[in-house]
Coordinates of C-alpha atoms in Angstrom, one line a residue:
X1 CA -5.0 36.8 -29.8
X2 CA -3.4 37.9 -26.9
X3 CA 0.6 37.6 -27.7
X4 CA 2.1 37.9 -23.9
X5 CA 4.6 35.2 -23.4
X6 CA 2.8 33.6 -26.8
X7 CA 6.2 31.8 -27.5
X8 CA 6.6 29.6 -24.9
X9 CA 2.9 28.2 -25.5
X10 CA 2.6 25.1 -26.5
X11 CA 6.4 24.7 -26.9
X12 CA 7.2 21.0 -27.5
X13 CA 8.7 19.4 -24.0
X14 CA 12.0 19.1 -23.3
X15 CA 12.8 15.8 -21.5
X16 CA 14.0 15.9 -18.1
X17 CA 17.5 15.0 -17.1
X18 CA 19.2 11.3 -18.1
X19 CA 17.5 8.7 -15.0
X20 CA 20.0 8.0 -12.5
X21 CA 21.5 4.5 -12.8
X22 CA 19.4 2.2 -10.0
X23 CA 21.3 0.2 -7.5
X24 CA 20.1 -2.5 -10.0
X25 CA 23.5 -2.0 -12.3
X26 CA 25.5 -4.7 -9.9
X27 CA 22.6 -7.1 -10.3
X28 CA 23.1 -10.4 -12.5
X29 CA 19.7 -9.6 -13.9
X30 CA 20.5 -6.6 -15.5
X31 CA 20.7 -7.8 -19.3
X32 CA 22.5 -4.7 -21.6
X33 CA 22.6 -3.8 -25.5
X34 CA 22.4 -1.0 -28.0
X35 CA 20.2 0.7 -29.8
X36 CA 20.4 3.0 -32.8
X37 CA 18.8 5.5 -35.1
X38 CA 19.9 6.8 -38.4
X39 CA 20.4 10.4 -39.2
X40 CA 18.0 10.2 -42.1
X41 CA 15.0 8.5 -39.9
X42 CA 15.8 11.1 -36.9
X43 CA 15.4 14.1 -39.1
X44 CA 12.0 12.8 -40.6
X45 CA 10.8 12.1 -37.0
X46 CA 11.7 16.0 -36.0
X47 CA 9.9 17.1 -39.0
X48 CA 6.6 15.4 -38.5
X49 CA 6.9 16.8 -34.8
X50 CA 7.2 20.2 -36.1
X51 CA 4.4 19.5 -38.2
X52 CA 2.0 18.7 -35.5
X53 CA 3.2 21.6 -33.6
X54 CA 2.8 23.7 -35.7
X55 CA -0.9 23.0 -36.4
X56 CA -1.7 23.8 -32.3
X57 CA 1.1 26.2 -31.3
X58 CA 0.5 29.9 -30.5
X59 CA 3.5 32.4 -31.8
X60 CA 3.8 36.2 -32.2
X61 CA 3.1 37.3 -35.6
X62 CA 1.2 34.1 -36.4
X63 CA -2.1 32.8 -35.8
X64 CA -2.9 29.7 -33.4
X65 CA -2.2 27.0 -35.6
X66 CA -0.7 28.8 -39.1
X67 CA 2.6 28.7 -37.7
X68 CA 5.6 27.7 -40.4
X69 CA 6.7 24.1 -40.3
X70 CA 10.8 25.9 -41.1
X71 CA 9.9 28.5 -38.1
X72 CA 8.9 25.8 -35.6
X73 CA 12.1 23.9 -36.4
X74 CA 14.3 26.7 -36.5
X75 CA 12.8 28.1 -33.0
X76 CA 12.5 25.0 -31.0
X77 CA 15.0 23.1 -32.7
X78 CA 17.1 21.8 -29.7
X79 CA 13.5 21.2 -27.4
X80 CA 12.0 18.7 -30.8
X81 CA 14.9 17.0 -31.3
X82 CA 15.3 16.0 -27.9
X83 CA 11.6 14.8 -27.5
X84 CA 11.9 12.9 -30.8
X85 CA 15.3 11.2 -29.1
X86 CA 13.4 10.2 -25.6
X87 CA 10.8 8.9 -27.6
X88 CA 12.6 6.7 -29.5
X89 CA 14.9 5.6 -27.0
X90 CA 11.9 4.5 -25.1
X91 CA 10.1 2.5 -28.2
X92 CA 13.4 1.1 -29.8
X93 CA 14.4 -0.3 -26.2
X94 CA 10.6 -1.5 -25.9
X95 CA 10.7 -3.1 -29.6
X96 CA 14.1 -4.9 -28.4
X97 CA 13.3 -6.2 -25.4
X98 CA 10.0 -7.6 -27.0
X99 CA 12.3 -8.9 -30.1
X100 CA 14.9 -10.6 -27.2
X101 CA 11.5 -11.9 -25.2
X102 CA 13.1 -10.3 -22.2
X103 CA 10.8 -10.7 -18.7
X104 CA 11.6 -7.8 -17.6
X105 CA 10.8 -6.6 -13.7
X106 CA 11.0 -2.6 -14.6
X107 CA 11.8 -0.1 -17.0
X108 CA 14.6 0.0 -19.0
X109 CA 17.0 3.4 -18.1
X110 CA 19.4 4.7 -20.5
X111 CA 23.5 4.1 -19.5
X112 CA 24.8 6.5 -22.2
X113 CA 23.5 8.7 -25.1
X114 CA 25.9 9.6 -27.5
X115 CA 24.0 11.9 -30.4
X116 CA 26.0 12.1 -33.4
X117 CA 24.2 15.2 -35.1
X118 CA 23.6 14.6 -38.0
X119 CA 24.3 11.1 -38.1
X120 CA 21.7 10.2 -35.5
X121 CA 22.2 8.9 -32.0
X122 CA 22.8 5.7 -30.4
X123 CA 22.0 4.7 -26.9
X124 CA 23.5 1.8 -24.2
X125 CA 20.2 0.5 -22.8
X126 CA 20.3 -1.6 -19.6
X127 CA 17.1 -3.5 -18.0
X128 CA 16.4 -5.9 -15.1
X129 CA 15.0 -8.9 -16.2
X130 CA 13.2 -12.0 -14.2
X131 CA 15.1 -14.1 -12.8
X132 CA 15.1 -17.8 -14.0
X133 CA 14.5 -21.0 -11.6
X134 CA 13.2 -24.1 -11.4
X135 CA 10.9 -25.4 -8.7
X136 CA 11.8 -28.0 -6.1
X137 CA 9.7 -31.2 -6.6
X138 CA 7.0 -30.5 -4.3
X139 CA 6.2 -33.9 -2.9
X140 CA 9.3 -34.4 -1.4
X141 CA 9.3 -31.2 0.8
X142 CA 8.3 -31.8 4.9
X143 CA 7.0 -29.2 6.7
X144 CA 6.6 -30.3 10.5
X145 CA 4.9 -27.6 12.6
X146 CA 5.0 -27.5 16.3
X147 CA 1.2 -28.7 17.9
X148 CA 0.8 -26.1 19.9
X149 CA 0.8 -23.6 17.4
X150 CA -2.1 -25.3 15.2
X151 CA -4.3 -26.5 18.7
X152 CA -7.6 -24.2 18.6
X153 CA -8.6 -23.0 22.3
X154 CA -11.8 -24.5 23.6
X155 CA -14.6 -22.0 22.7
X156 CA -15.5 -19.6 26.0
X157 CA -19.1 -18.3 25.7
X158 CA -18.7 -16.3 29.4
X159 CA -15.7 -14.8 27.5
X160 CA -17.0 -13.9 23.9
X161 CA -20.0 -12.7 24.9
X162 CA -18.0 -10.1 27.3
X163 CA -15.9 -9.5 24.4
X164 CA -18.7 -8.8 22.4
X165 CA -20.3 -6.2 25.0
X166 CA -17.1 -4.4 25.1
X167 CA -17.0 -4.3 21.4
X168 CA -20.6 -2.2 21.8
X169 CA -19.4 0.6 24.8
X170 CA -21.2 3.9 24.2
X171 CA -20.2 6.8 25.7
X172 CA -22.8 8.4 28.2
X173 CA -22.4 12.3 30.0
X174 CA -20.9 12.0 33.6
X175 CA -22.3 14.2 36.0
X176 CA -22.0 14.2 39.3
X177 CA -18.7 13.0 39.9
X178 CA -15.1 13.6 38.5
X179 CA -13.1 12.1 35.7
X180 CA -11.7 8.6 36.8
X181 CA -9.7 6.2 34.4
X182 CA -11.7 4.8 31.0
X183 CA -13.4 8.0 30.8
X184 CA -13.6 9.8 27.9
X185 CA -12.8 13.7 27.8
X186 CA -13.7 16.5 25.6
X187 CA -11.3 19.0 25.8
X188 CA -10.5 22.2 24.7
X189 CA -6.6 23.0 23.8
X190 CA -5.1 26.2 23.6
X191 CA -0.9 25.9 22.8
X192 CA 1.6 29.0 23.6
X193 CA 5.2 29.0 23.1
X194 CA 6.4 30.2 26.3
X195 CA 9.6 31.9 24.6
X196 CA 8.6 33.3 21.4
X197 CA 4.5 33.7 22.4
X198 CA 3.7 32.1 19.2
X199 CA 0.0 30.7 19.9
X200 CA -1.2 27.9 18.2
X201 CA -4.8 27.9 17.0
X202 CA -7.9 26.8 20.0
X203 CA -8.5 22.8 19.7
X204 CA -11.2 20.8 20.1
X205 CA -10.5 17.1 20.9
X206 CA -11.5 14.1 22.9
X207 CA -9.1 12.1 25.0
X208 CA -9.9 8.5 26.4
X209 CA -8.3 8.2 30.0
X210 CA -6.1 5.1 29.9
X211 CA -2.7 4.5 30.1
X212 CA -1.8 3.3 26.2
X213 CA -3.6 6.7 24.6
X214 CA -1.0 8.6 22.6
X215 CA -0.7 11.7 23.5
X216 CA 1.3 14.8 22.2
X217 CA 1.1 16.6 25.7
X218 CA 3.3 14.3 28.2
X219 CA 1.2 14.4 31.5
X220 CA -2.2 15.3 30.2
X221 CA -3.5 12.1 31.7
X222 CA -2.4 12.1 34.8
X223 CA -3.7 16.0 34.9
X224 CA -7.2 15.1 33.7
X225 CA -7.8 12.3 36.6
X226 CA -9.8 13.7 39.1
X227 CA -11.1 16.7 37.2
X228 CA -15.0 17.7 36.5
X229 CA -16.4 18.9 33.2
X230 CA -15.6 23.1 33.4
X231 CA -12.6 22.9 35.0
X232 CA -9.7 24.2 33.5
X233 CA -5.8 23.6 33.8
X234 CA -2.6 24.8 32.2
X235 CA 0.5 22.5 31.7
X236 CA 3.8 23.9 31.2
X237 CA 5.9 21.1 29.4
X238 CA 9.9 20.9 27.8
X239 CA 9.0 18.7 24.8
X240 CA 11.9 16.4 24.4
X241 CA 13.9 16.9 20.7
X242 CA 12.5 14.1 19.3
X243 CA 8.5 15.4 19.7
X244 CA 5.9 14.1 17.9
X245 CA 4.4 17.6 16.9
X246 CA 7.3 19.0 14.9
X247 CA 6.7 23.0 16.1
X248 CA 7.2 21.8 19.7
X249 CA 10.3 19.6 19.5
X250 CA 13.0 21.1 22.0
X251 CA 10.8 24.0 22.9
X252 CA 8.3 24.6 26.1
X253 CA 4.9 24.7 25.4
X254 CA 2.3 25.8 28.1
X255 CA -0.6 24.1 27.3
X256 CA -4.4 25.8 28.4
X257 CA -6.8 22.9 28.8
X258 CA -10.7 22.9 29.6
X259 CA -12.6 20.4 29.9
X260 CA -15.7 20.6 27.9
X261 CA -17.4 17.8 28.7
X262 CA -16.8 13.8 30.7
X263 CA -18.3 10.8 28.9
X264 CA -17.9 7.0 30.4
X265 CA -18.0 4.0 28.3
X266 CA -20.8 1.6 29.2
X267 CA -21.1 -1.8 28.0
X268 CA -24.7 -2.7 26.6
X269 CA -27.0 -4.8 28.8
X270 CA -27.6 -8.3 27.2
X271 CA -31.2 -8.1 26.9
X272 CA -33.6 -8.3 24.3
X273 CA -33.3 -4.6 22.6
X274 CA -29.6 -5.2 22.5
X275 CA -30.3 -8.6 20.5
X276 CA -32.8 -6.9 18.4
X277 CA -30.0 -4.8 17.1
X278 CA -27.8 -7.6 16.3
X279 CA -30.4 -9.3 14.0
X280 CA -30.8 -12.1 16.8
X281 CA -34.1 -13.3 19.3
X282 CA -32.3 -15.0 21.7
X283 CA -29.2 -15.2 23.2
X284 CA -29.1 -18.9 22.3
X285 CA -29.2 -17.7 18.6
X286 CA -26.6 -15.1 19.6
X287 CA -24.2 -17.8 21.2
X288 CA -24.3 -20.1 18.5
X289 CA -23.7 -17.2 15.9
X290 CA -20.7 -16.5 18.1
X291 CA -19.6 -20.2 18.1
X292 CA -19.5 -20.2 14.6
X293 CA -17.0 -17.2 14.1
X294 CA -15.1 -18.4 16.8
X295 CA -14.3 -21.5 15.1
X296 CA -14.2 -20.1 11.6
X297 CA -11.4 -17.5 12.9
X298 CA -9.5 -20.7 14.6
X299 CA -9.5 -22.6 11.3
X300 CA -8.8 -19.5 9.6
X301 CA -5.6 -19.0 12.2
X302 CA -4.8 -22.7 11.9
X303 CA -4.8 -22.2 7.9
X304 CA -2.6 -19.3 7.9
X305 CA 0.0 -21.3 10.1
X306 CA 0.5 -24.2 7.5
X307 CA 0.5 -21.6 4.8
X308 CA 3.4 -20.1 6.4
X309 CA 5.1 -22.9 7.3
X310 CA 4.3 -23.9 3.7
X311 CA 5.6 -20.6 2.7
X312 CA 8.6 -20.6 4.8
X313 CA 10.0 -24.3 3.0
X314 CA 9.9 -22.8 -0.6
X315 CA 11.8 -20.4 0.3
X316 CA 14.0 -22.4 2.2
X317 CA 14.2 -24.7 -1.0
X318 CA 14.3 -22.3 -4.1
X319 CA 17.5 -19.3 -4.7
X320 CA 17.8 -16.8 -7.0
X321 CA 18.6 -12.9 -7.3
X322 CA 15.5 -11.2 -6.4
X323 CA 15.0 -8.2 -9.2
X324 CA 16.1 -4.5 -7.3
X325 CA 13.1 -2.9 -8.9
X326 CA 10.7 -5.3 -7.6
X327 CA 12.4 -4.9 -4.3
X328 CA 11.8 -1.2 -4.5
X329 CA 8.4 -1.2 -5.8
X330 CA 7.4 -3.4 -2.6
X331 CA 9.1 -1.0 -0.3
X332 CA 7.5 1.8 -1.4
X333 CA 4.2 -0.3 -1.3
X334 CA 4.2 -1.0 2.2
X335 CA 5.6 2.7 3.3
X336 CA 2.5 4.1 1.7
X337 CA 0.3 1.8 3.5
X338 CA 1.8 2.5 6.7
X339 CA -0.3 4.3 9.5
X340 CA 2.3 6.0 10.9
X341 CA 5.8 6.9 9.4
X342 CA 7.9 6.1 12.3
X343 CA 10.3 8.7 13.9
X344 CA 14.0 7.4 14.2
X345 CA 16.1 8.7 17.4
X346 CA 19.4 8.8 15.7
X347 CA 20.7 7.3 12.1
X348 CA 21.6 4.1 13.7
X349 CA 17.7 3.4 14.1
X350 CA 16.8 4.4 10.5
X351 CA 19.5 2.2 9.3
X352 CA 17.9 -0.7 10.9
X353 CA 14.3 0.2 10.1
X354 CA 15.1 0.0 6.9
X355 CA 17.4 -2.9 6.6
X356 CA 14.2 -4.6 8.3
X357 CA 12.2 -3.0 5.6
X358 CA 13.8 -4.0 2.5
X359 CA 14.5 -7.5 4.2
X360 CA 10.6 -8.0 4.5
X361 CA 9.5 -6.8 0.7
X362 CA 12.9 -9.0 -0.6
X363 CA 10.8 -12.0 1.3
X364 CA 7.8 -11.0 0.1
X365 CA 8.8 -10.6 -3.9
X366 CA 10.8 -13.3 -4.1
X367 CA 7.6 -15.4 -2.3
X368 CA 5.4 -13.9 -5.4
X369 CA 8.0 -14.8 -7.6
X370 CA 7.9 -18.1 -6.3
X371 CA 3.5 -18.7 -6.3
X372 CA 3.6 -17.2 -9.8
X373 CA 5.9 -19.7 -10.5
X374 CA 3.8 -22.6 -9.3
X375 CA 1.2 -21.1 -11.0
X376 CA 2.8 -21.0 -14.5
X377 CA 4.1 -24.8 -14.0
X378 CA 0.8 -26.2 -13.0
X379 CA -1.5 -24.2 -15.4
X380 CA -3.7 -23.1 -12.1
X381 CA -6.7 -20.7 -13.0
X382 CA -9.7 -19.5 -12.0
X383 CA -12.3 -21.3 -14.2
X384 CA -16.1 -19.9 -14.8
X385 CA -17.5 -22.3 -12.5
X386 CA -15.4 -21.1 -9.5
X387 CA -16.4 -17.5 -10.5
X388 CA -20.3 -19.2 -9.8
X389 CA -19.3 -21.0 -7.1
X390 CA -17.8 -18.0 -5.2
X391 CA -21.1 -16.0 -6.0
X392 CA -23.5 -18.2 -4.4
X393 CA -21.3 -18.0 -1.7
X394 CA -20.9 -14.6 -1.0
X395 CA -24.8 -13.8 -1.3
X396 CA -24.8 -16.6 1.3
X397 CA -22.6 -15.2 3.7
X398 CA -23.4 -11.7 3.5
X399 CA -28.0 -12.3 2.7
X400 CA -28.2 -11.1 -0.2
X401 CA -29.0 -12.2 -3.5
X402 CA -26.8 -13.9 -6.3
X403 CA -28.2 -10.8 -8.2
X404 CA -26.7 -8.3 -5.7
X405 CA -23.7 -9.6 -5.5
X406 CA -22.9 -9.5 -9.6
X407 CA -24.0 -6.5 -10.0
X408 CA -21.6 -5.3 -7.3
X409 CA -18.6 -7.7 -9.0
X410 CA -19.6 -5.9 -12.7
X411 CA -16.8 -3.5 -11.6
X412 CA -13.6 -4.6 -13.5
X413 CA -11.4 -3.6 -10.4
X414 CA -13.4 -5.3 -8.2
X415 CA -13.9 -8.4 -10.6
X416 CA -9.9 -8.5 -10.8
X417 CA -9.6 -8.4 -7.4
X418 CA -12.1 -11.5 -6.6
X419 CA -10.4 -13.6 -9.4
X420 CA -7.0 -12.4 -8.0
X421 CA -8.4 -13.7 -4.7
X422 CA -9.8 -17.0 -6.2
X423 CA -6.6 -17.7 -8.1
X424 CA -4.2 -17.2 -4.6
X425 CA -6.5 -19.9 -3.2
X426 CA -6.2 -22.2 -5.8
X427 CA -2.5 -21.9 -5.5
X428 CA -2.8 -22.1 -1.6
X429 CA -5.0 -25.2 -2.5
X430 CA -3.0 -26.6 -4.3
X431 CA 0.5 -26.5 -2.5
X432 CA -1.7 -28.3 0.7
X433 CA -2.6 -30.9 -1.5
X434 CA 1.1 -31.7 -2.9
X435 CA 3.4 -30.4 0.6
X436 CA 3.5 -32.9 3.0
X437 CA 2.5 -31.2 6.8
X438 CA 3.1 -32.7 10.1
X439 CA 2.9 -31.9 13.6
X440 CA 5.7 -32.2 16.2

């Protein structure tokens, strides 16, 4: 057995330092109480962890696993008892919040710890609960919505079918002329700080030639217009402070650029190879087909405007705290989801971005808090039939068979995530059915 550092293997965990107190402490949600454990019961709980230690743990002079109960405790005395004090701070609190019936919205955290040796330690737990409301009567809320915002624009076949041929642009070589706006460039990209030397490594990218493309080089379009393929150019630019690209903030950067290649983006011709690749024989079939899901996205749009204005009353009609963990959780839900994290100019900016940003997940949680709500009053759920229902119409919309579609629904995520989906529109349902709605 090879003994090299053989003591700290295995070596029961200590746990890391007390949880800071969340901003959650000034919240009337947070509920408090204590919880205790006996000397007595402590020390049996460290020697039963000593015991299972000792059967895995690796120790010089001992073999894997013959280890001495007494020289486990006596070695990693402080490192057990501490393990055997997080976890039962974590399962008392658990066992009294479920003995209180507490609907809690996070984890309990620990306010104090005071250990008492011998005589066994007691805790001051604190948790954020629920909150507790009741519902507005829901006939007697009016939501009037402004016309104009619910009226569905006449369908424009000229206009889709456009839409739809600039939806299927493919890029073809230029030759023969030089780049001109909407073209798209491959370059090459060679980066050189101009005062240290420091060269960043050869890139290869493609750059479409309009206005709104993003670009970490300032100028590079207006460089690239009226270029050919092979030509090179060099651009010497003073990045501002703020620079997207971190290494170049503040600094000037020459920039080497060839162009590799020119492409421009041609639209399809409406003709019957085109069709053939849509699944369609005529451009009748294709029109109607684009009829369809033009109206289907206007009563889609048109849904999503009563829902908000649905939405926007029960909030209007129901108060109460909205849990700080909850609020949190949401924030950091939406960051990670983000495309981009956006870079701030100064502290004033960050300070608003996230006032906006905690202001939009308070909205959104206490909304949830709000539909669950409805959905606990009203017993709404998603019975087997509109599990059937669903399926008949998904291999509908998508031609495919019932079969199919199950099979792909046999996962449990994605089965939770269909009857997750099924139950928000029984809710939705539900609150059109019982709201009043107008138009002004």
């Amino acid at each position: 057995m090879n003994h090299e550092h053989a003591d700290t293997e295995n070596k029961p965990a200590s746990p890391g330092p007390a949880a800071a107190v969340p901003a959650a402490e000034e919240s009337p949600l947070v509920r408090r109480f204590q919880i205790e454990m006996p000397g007595a019961e402590l020390a049996g709980e460290i020697e039963r962890l000593a015991e299972e230690y000792s059967r895995t743990m690796k120790m010089p002079g001992f073999r894997q696993g013959k280890v001495p109960v007494d020289v486990v405790k006596k070695v990693h005395q402080q490192a057990l008892r501490e393990e055997v004090v997080q976890k039962a701070v974590g399962r008392l609190a658990f066992a009294r919040i479920e003995r209180d019936r507490l609907a809690i919205a996070g984890e309990p955290w620990v306010e104090k710890l005071d250990d008492r040796g011998a005589d066994g330690f007691q805790a001051d737990v604190a948790v954020e609960v629920l909150p507790d409301f009741e519902l507005p009567a829901l006939e007697t809320l009016r939501v009037e919505l402004p016309a104009a915002s619910l009226k569905a624009e006449p369908f424009d076949e000229t206009g889709q079918l456009e839409r739809l041929l600039e939806a299927h642009k493919r890029s073809q070589p230029v030759s023969g002329r030089a780049a001109v706006a909407g073209d798209l460039a491959q370059l090459q990209v060679q980066s050189r700080d101009v005062a240290s030397k420091r060269k960043w490594p050869r890139q290869e990218t493609y750059f479409l030639l309009q206005a709104d493309t993003p670009s970490e080089i300032p100028g590079l379009l207006e460089a690239l217009l009226g270029k050919s393929a092979g030509e090179s150019l060099a651009l010497t630019v003073r990045h501002p402070a703020d620079a997207a690209k971190k290494a170049w903030a503040g600094k000037e950067i020459e920039h080497q650029v060839e162009i590799k290649a020119l492409f421009e983006l041609k639209k399809p011709e409406l003709n019957e190879e085109f069709l053939k690749s849509l699944g369609m024989k005529s451009t009748g079939e294709l029109t109607d087909r684009l009829r369809h899901d033009y109206e289907h996205h206007q009563e889609h749009r048109r849904e999503e405007a009563v829902l908000e204005g649905i939405y926007g009353k029960l909030l209007e009609a129901v108060s109460f705290p909205v849990p700080h963990s909850l609020q949190e959780q949401e924030v950091a839900r939406r960051l990670s989801q983000a495309r981009q994290v956006p870079a701030f100019q100064n502290d004033e900016e960050k300070a608003r971005f996230k006032e906006l940003i905690f202001a939009q997940a308070e909205k959104a949680v206490r909304l949830s808090l709000i539909l669950e709500k409805v959905r606990e009053r009203f017993n709404l759920a998603v019975a087997p039939a509109d599990l059937e229902k669903e399926y008949a119409h998904l291999a509908q919309h998508h031609q495919v068979s019932e079969r199919e579609i199950r099979q792909y629904y046999g996962d449990e995520k994605r089965a939770a995530e269909l009857k997750e989906h099924l139950l928000q529109a029984r809710i939705n349902d539900f609150l059109r059915e019982k709201i009043k709605v107008s138009e002004v």
